[in-house]
JSON list of C-alpha atoms in Angstrom, two decimals:
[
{"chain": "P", "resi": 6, "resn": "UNK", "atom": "CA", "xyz": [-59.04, -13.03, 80.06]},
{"chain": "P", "resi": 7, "resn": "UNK", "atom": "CA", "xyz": [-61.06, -14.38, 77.04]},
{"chain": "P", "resi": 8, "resn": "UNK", "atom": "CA", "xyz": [-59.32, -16.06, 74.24]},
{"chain": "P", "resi": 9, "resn": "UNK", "atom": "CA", "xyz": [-59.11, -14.85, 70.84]},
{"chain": "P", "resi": 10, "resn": "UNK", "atom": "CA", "xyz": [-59.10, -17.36, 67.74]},
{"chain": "P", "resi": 11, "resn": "UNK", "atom": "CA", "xyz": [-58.05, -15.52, 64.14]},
{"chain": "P", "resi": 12, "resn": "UNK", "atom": "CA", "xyz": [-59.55, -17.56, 61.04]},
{"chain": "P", "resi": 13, "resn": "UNK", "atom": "CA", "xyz": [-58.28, -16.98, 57.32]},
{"chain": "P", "resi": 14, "resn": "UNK", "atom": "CA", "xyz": [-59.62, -17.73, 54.21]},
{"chain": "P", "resi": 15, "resn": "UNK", "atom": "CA", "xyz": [-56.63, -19.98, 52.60]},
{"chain": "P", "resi": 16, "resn": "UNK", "atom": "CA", "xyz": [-58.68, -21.14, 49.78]},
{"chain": "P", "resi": 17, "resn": "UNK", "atom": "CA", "xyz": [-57.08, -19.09, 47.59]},
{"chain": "P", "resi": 18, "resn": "UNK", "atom": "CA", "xyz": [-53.38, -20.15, 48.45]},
{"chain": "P", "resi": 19, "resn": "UNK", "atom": "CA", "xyz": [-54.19, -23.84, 48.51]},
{"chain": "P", "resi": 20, "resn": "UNK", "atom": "CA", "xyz": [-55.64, -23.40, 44.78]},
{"chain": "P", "resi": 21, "resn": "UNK", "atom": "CA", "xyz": [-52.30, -22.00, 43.98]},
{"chain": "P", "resi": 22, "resn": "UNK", "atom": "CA", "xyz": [-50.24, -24.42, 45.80]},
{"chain": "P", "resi": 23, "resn": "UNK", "atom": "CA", "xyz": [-52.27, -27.26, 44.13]},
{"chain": "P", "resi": 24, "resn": "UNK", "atom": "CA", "xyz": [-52.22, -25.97, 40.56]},
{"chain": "P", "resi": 25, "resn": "UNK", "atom": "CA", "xyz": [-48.16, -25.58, 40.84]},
{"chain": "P", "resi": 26, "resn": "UNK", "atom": "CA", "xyz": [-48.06, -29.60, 41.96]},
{"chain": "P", "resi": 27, "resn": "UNK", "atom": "CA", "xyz": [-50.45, -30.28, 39.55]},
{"chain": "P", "resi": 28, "resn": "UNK", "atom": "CA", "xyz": [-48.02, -28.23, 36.52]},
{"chain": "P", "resi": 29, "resn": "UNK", "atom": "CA", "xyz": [-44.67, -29.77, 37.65]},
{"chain": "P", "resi": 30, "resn": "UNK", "atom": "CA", "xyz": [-46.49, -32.71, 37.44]},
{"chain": "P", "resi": 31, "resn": "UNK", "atom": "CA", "xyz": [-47.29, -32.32, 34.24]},
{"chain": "P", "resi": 32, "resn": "UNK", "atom": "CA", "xyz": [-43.77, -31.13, 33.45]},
{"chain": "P", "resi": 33, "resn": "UNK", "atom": "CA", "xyz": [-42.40, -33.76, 34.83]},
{"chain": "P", "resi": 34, "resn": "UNK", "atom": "CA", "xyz": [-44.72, -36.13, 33.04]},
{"chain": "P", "resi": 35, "resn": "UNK", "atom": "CA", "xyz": [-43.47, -34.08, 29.46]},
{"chain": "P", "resi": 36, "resn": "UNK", "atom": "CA", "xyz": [-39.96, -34.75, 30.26]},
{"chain": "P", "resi": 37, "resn": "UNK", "atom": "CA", "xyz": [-40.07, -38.51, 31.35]},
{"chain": "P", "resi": 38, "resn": "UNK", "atom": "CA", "xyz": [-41.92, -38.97, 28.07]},
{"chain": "P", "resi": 39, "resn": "UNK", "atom": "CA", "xyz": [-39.35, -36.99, 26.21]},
{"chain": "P", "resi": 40, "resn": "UNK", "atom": "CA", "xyz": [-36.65, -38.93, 27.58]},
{"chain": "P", "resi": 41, "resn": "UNK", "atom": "CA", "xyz": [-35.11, -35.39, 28.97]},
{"chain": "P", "resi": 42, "resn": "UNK", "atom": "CA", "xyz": [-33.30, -35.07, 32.04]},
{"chain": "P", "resi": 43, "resn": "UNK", "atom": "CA", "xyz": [-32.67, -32.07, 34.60]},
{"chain": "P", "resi": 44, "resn": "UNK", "atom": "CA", "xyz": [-29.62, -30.73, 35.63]},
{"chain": "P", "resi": 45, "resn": "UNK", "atom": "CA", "xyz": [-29.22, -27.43, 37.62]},
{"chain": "P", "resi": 46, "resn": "UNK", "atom": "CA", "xyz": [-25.83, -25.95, 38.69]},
{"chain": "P", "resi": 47, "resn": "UNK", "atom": "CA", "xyz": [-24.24, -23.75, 40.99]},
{"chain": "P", "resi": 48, "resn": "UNK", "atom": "CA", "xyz": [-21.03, -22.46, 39.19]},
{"chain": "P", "resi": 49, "resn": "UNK", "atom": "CA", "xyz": [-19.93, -20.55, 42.62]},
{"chain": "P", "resi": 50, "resn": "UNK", "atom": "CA", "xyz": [-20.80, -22.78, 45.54]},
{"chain": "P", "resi": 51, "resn": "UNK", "atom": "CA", "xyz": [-20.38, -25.96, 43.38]},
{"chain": "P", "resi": 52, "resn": "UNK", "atom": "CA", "xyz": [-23.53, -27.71, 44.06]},
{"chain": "P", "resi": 53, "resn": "UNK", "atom": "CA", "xyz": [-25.00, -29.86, 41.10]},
{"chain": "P", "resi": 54, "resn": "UNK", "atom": "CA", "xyz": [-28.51, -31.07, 41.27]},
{"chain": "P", "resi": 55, "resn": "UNK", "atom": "CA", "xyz": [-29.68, -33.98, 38.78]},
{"chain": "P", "resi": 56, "resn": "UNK", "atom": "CA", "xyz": [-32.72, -35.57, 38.33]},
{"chain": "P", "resi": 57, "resn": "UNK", "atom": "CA", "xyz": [-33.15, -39.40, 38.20]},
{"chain": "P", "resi": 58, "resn": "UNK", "atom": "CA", "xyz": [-33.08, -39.83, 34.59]},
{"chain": "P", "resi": 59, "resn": "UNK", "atom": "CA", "xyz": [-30.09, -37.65, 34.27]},
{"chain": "P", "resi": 60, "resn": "UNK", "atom": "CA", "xyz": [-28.47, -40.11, 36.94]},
{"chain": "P", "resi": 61, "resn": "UNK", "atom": "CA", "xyz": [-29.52, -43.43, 34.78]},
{"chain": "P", "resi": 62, "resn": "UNK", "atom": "CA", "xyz": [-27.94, -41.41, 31.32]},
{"chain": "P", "resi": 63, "resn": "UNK", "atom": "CA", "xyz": [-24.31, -41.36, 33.58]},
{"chain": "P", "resi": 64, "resn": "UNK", "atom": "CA", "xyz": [-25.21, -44.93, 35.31]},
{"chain": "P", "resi": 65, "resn": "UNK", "atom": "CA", "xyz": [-24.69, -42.99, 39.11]},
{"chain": "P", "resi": 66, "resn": "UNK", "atom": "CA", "xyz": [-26.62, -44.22, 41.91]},
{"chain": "P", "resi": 67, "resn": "UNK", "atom": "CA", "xyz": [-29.39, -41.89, 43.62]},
{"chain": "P", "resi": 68, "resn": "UNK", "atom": "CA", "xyz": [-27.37, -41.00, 46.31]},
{"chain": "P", "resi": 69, "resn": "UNK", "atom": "CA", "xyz": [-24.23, -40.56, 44.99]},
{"chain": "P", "resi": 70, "resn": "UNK", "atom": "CA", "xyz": [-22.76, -36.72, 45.77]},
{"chain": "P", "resi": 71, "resn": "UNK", "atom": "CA", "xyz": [-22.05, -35.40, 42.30]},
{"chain": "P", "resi": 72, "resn": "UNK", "atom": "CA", "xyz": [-18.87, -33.17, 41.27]},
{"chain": "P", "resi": 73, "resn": "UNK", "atom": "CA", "xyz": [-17.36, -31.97, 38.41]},
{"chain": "P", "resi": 74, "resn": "UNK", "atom": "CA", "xyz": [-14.89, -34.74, 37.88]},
{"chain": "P", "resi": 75, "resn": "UNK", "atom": "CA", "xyz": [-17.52, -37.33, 38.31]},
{"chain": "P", "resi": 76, "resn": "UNK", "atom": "CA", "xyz": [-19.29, -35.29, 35.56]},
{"chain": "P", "resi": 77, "resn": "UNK", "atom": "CA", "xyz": [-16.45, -35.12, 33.12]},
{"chain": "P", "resi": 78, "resn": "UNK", "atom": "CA", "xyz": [-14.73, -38.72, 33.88]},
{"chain": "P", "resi": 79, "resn": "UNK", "atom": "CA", "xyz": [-18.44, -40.07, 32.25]},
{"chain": "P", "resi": 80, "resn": "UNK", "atom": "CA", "xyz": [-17.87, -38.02, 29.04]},
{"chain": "P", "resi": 81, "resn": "UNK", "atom": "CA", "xyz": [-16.01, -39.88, 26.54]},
{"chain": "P", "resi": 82, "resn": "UNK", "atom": "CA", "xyz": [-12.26, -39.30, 26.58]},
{"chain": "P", "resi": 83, "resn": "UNK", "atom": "CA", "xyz": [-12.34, -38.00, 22.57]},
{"chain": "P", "resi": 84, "resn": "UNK", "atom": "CA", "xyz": [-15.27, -35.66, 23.22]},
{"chain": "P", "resi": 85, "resn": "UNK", "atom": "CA", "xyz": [-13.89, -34.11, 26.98]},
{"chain": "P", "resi": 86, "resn": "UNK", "atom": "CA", "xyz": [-12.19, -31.29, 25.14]},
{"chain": "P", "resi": 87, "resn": "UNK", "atom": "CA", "xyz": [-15.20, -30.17, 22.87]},
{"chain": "P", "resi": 88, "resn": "UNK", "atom": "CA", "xyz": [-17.73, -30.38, 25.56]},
{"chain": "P", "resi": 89, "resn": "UNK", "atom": "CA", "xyz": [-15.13, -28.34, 27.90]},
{"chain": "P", "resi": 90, "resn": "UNK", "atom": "CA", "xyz": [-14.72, -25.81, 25.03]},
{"chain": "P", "resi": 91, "resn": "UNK", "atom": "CA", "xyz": [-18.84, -25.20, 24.57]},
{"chain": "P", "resi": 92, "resn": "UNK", "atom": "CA", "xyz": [-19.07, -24.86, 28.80]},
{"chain": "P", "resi": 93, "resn": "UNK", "atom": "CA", "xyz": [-16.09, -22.63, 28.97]},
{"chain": "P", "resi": 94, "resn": "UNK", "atom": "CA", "xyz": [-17.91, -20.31, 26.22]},
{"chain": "P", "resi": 95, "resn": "UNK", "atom": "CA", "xyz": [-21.38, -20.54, 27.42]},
{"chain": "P", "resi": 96, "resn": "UNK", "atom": "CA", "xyz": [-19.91, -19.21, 30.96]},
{"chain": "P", "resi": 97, "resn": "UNK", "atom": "CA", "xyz": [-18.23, -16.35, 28.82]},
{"chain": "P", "resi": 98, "resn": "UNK", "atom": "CA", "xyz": [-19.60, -13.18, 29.93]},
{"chain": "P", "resi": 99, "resn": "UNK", "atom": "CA", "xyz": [-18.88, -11.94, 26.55]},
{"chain": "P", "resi": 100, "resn": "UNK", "atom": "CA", "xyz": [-20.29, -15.25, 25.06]},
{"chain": "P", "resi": 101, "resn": "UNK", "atom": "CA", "xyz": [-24.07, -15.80, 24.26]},
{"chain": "P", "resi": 102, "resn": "UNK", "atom": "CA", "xyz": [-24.94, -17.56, 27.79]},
{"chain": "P", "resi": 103, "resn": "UNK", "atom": "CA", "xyz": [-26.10, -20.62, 26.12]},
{"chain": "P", "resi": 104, "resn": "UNK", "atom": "CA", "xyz": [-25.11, -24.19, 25.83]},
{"chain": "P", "resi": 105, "resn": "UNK", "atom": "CA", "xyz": [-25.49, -26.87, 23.61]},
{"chain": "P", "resi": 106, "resn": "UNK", "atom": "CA", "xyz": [-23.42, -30.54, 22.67]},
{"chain": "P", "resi": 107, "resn": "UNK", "atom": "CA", "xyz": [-23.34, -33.59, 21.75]},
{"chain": "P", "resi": 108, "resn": "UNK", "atom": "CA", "xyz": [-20.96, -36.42, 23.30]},
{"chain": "P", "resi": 109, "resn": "UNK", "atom": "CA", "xyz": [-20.34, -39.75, 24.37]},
{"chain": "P", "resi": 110, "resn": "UNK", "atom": "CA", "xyz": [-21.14, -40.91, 27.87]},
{"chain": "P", "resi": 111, "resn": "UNK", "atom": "CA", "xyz": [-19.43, -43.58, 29.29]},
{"chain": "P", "resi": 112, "resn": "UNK", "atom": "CA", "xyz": [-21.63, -45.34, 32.00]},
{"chain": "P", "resi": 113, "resn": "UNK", "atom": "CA", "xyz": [-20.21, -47.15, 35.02]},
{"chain": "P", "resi": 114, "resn": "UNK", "atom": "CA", "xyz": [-21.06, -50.70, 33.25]},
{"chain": "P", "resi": 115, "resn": "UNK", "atom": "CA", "xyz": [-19.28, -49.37, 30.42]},
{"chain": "P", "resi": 116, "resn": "UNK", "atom": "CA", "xyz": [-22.58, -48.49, 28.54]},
{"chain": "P", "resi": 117, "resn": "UNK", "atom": "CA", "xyz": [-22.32, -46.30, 25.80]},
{"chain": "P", "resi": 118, "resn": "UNK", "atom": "CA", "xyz": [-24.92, -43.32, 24.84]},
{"chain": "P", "resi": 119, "resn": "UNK", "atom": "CA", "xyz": [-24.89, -40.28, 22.99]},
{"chain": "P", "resi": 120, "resn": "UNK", "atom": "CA", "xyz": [-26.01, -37.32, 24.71]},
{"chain": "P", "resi": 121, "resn": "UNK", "atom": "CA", "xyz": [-27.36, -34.01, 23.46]},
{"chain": "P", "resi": 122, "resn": "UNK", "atom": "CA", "xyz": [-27.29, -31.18, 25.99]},
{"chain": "P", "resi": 123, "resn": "UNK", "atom": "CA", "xyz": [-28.66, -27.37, 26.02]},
{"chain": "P", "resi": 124, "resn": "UNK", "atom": "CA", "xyz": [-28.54, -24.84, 29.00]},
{"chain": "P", "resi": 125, "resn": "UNK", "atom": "CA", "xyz": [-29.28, -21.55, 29.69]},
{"chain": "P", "resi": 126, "resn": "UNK", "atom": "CA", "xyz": [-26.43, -19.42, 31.87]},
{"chain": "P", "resi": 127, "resn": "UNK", "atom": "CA", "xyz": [-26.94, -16.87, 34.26]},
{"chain": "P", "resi": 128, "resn": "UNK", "atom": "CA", "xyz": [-25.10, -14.05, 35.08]},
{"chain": "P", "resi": 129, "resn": "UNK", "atom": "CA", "xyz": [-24.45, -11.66, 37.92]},
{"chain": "P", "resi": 130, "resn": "UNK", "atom": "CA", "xyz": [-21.77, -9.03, 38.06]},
{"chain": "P", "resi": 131, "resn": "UNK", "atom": "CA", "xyz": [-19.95, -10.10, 35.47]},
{"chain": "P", "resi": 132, "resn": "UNK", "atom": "CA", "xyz": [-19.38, -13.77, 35.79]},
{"chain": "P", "resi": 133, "resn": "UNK", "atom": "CA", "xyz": [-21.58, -17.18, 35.41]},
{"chain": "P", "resi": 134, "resn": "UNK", "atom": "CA", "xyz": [-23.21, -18.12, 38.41]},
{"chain": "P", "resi": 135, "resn": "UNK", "atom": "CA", "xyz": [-25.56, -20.80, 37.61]},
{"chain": "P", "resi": 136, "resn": "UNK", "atom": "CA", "xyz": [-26.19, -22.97, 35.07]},
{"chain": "P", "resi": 137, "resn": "UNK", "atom": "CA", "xyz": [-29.56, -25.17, 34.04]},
{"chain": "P", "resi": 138, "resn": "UNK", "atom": "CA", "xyz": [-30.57, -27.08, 31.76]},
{"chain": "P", "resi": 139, "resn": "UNK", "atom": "CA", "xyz": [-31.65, -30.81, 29.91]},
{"chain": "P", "resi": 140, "resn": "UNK", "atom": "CA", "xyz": [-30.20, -33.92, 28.85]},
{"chain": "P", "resi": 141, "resn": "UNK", "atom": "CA", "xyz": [-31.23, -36.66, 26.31]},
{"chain": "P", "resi": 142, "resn": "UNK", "atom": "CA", "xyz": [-30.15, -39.84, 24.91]},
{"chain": "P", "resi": 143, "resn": "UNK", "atom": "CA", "xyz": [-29.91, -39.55, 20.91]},
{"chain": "P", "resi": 144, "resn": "UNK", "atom": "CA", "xyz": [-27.98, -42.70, 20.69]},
{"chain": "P", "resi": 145, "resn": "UNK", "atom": "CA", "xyz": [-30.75, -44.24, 18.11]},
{"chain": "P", "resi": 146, "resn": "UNK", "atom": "CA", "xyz": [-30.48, -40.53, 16.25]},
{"chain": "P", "resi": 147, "resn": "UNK", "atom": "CA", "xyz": [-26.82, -40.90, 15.97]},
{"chain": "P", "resi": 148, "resn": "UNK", "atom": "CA", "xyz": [-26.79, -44.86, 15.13]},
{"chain": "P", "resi": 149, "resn": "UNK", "atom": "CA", "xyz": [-29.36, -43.96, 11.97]},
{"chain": "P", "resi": 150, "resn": "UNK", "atom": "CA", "xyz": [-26.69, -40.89, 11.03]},
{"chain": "P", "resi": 151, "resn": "UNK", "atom": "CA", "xyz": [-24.07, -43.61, 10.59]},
{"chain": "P", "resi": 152, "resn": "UNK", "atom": "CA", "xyz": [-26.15, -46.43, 8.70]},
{"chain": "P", "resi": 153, "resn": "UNK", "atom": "CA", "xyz": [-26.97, -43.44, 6.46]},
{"chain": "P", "resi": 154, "resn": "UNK", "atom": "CA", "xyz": [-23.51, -42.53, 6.14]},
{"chain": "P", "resi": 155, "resn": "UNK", "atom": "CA", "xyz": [-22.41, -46.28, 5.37]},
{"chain": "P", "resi": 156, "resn": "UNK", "atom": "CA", "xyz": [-25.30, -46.86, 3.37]},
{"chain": "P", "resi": 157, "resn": "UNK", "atom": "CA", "xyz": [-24.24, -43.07, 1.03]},
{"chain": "P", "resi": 158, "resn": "UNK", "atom": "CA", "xyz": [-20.64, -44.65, 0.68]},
{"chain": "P", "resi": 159, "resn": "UNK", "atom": "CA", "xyz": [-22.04, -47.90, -0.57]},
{"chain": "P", "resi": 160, "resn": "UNK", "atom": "CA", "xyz": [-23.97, -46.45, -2.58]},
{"chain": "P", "resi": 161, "resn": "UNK", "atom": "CA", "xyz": [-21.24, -44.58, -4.00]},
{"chain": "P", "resi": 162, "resn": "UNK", "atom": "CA", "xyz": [-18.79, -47.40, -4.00]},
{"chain": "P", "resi": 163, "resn": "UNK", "atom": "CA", "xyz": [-21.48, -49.77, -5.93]},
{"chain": "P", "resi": 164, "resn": "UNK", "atom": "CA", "xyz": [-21.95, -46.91, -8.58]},
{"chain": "P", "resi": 165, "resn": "UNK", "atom": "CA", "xyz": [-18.18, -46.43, -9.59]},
{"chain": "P", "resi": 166, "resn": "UNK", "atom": "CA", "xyz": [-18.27, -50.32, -9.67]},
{"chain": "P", "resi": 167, "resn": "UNK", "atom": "CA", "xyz": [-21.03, -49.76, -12.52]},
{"chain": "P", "resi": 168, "resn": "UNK", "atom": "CA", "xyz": [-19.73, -47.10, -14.32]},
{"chain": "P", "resi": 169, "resn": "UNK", "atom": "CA", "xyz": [-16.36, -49.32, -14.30]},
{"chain": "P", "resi": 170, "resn": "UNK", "atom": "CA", "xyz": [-18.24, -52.61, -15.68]},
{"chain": "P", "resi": 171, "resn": "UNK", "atom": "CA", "xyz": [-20.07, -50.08, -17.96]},
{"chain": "P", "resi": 172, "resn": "UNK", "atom": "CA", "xyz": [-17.16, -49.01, -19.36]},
{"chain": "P", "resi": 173, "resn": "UNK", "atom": "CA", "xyz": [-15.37, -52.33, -20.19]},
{"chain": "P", "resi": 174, "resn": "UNK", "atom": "CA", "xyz": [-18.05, -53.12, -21.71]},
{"chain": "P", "resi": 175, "resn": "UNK", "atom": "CA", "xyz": [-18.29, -50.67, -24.19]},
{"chain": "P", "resi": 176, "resn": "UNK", "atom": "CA", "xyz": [-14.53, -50.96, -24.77]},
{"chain": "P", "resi": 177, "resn": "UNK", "atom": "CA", "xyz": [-15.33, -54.90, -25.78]},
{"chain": "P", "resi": 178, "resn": "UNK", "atom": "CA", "xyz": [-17.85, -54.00, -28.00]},
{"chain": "P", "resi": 179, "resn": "UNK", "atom": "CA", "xyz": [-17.19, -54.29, -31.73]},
{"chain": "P", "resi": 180, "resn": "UNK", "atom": "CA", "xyz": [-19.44, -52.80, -34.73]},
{"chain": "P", "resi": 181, "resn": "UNK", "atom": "CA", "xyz": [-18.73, -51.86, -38.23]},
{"chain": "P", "resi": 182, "resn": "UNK", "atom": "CA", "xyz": [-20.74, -48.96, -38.51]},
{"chain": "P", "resi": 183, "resn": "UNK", "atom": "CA", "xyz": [-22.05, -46.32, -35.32]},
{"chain": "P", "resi": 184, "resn": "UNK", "atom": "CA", "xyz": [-25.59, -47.47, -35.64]},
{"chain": "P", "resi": 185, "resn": "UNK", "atom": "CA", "xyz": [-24.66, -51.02, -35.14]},
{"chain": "P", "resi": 186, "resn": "UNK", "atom": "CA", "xyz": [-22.62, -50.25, -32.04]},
{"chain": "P", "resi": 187, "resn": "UNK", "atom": "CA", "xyz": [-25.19, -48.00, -30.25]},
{"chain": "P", "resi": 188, "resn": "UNK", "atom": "CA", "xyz": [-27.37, -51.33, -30.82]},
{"chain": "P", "resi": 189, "resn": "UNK", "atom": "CA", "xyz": [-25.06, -53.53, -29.12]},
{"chain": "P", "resi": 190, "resn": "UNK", "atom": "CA", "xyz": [-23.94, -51.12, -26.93]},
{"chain": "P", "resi": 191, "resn": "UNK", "atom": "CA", "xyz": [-27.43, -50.31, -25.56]},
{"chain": "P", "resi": 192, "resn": "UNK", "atom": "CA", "xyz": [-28.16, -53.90, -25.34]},
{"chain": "P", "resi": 193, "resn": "UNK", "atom": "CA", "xyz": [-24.92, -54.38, -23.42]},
{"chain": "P", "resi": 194, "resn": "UNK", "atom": "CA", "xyz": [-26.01, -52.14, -20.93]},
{"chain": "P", "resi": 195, "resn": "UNK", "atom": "CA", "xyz": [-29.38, -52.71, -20.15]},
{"chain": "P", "resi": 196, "resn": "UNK", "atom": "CA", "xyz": [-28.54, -56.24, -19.77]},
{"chain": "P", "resi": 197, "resn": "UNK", "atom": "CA", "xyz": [-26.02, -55.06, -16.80]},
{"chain": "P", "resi": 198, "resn": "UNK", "atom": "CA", "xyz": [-28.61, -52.97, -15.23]},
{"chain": "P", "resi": 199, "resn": "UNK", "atom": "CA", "xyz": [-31.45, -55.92, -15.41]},
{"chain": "P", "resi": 200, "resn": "UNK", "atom": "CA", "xyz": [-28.71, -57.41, -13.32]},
{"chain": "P", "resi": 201, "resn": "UNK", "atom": "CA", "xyz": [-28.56, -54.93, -10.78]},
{"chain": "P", "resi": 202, "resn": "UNK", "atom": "CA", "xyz": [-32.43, -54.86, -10.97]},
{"chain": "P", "resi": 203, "resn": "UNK", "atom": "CA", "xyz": [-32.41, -58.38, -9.69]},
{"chain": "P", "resi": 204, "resn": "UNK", "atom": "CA", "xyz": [-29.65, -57.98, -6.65]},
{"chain": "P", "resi": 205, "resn": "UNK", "atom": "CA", "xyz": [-31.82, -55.30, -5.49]},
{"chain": "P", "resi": 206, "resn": "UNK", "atom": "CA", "xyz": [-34.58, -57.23, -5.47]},
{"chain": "P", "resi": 207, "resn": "UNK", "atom": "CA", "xyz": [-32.25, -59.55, -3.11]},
{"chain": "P", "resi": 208, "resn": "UNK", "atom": "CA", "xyz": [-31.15, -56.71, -1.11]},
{"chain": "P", "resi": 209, "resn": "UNK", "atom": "CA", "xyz": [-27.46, -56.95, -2.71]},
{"chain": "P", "resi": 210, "resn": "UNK", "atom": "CA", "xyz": [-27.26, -60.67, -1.40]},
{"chain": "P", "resi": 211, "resn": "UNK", "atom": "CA", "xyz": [-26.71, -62.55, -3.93]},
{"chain": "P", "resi": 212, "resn": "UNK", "atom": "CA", "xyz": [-29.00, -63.71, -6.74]},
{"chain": "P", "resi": 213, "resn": "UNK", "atom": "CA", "xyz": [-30.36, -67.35, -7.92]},
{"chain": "P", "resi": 214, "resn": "UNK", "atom": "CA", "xyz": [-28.21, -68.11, -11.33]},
{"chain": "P", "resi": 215, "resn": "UNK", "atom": "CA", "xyz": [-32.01, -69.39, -13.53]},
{"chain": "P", "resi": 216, "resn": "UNK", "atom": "CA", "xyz": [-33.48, -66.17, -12.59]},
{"chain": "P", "resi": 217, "resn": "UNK", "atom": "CA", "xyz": [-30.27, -64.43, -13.97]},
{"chain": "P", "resi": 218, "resn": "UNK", "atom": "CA", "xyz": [-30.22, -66.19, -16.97]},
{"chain": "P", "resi": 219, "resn": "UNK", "atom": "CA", "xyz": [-33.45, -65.96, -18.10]},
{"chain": "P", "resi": 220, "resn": "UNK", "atom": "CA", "xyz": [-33.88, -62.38, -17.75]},
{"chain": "P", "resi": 221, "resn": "UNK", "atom": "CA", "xyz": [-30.63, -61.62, -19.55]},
{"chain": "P", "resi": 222, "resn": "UNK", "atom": "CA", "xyz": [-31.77, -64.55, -22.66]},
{"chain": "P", "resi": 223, "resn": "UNK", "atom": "CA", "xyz": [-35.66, -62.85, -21.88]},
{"chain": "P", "resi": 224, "resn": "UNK", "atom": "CA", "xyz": [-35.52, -61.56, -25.38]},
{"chain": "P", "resi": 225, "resn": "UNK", "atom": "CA", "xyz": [-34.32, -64.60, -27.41]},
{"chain": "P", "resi": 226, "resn": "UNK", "atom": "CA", "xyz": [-36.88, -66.88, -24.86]},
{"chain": "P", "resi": 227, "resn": "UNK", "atom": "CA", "xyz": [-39.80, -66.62, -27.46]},
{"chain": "P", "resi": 228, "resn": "UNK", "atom": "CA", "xyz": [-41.75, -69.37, -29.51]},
{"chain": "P", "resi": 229, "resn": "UNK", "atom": "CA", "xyz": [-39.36, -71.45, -31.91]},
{"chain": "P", "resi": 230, "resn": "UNK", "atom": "CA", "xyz": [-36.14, -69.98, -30.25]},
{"chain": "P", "resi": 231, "resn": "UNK", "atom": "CA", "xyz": [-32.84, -71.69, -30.26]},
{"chain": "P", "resi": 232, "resn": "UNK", "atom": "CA", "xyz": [-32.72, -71.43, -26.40]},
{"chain": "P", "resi": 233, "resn": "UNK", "atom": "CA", "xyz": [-33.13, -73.55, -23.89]},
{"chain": "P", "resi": 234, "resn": "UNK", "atom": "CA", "xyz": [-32.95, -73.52, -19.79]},
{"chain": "P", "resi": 235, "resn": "UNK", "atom": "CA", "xyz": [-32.35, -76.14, -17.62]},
{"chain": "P", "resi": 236, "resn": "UNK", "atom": "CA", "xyz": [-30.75, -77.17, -13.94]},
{"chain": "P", "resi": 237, "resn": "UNK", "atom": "CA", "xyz": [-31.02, -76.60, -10.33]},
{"chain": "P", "resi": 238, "resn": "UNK", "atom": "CA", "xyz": [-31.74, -72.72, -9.00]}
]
């Protein structure tokens, strides 16, 4: 009996096979350079998959099994609640199917990061089955939200500071008629803020006393004036 040999053009299949390596290459590529990391749950059989960055954002070794608790004992004690709240109404059926937070993660070295997280839910009959989504660090994001928030109460604590000197100032000026005190007065003032001029230029740390005193006595500082500077910085 003669044998029989079957040959079939695959060309087409490897093309596909090698253009879907090629784009989760690329994805994966986008999402190192992103800083995002994977995460893809099975809300009924209880399986979690993670990719390696999301591993490093929780400080878990490769081939550690993951869980639920070991998820949730990495969030930040203060922000557990929230980020149980936002899962428990993105796996509402009556809820929107989508999740998003930001918390603290706690790493295994004690490491500290703020995380932003956003996931899509799926449904079938009726209930959340699976859950999948990314992960990022924002911990530089968040650090610049609360230098801007120190730097806005500063800023706010440094005006009323002004407004206060401003104000004892004008008490302590004298003047027989109203011309003569908005003179003085004006004077007054814009000698305080030619002061605050120069601790800005010093970044609020401090200025040297001749540079002080000779732009407050700049005006009297002219040819044949009655003013004089001397001493050390």
């Amino acid at each position: 009996v003669g044998a029989s040999t079957i040959v079939r053009d695959i060309t087409a299949r490897k093309q596909t096979e090698d253009a879907l390596r090629a784009s989760e290459e690329r994805l994966r590529q986008a999402q190192a350079a992103a800083g995002f990391g994977v995460f893809d749950t099975d809300l009924v059989g209880g399986r979690m998959m993670w990719d390696a960055r999301m591993r490093a954002l929780w400080g878990l070794p490769p081939d550690m099994t993951l869980t639920r608790e070991i998820l949730m004992a990495g969030i930040h004690p203060e922000d557990r609640a929230r980020v149980e709240a936002a899962l428990a109404w993105a796996c509402d059926p009556a809820g929107a199917g989508v999740y998003a937070a930001e918390y603290r993660v706690v790493a295994r070295d004690g490491t500290e990061r703020w995380i932003a997280a956003a996931a899509q839910v799926f449904f079938a009959e009726g209930r959340a089955v699976r859950i999948v989504g990314t992960a990022m660090d924002i911990s530089e994001r968040k650090a610049a939200e609360r230098r801007q928030q120190l730097l806005m109460r500063e800023v706010d604590h440094r005006a009323k500071n002004a407004l206060a000197v401003a104000a004892g100032l004008l008490r302590m000026t004298k003047a027989k008629t109203v011309p003569e005190f908005v003179d003085i007065a004006q004077k007054r003032v814009g000698a305080l803020a030619r002061v605050h001029s120069l601790l800005a230029e010093n970044l609020w740390d401090g200025a040297p006393l001749d540079d002080l005193i000779k732009r407050e006595l700049a005006p009297f500082l002219v040819q044949g004036a009655r003013v004089s500077i001397a001493g050390p910085p």
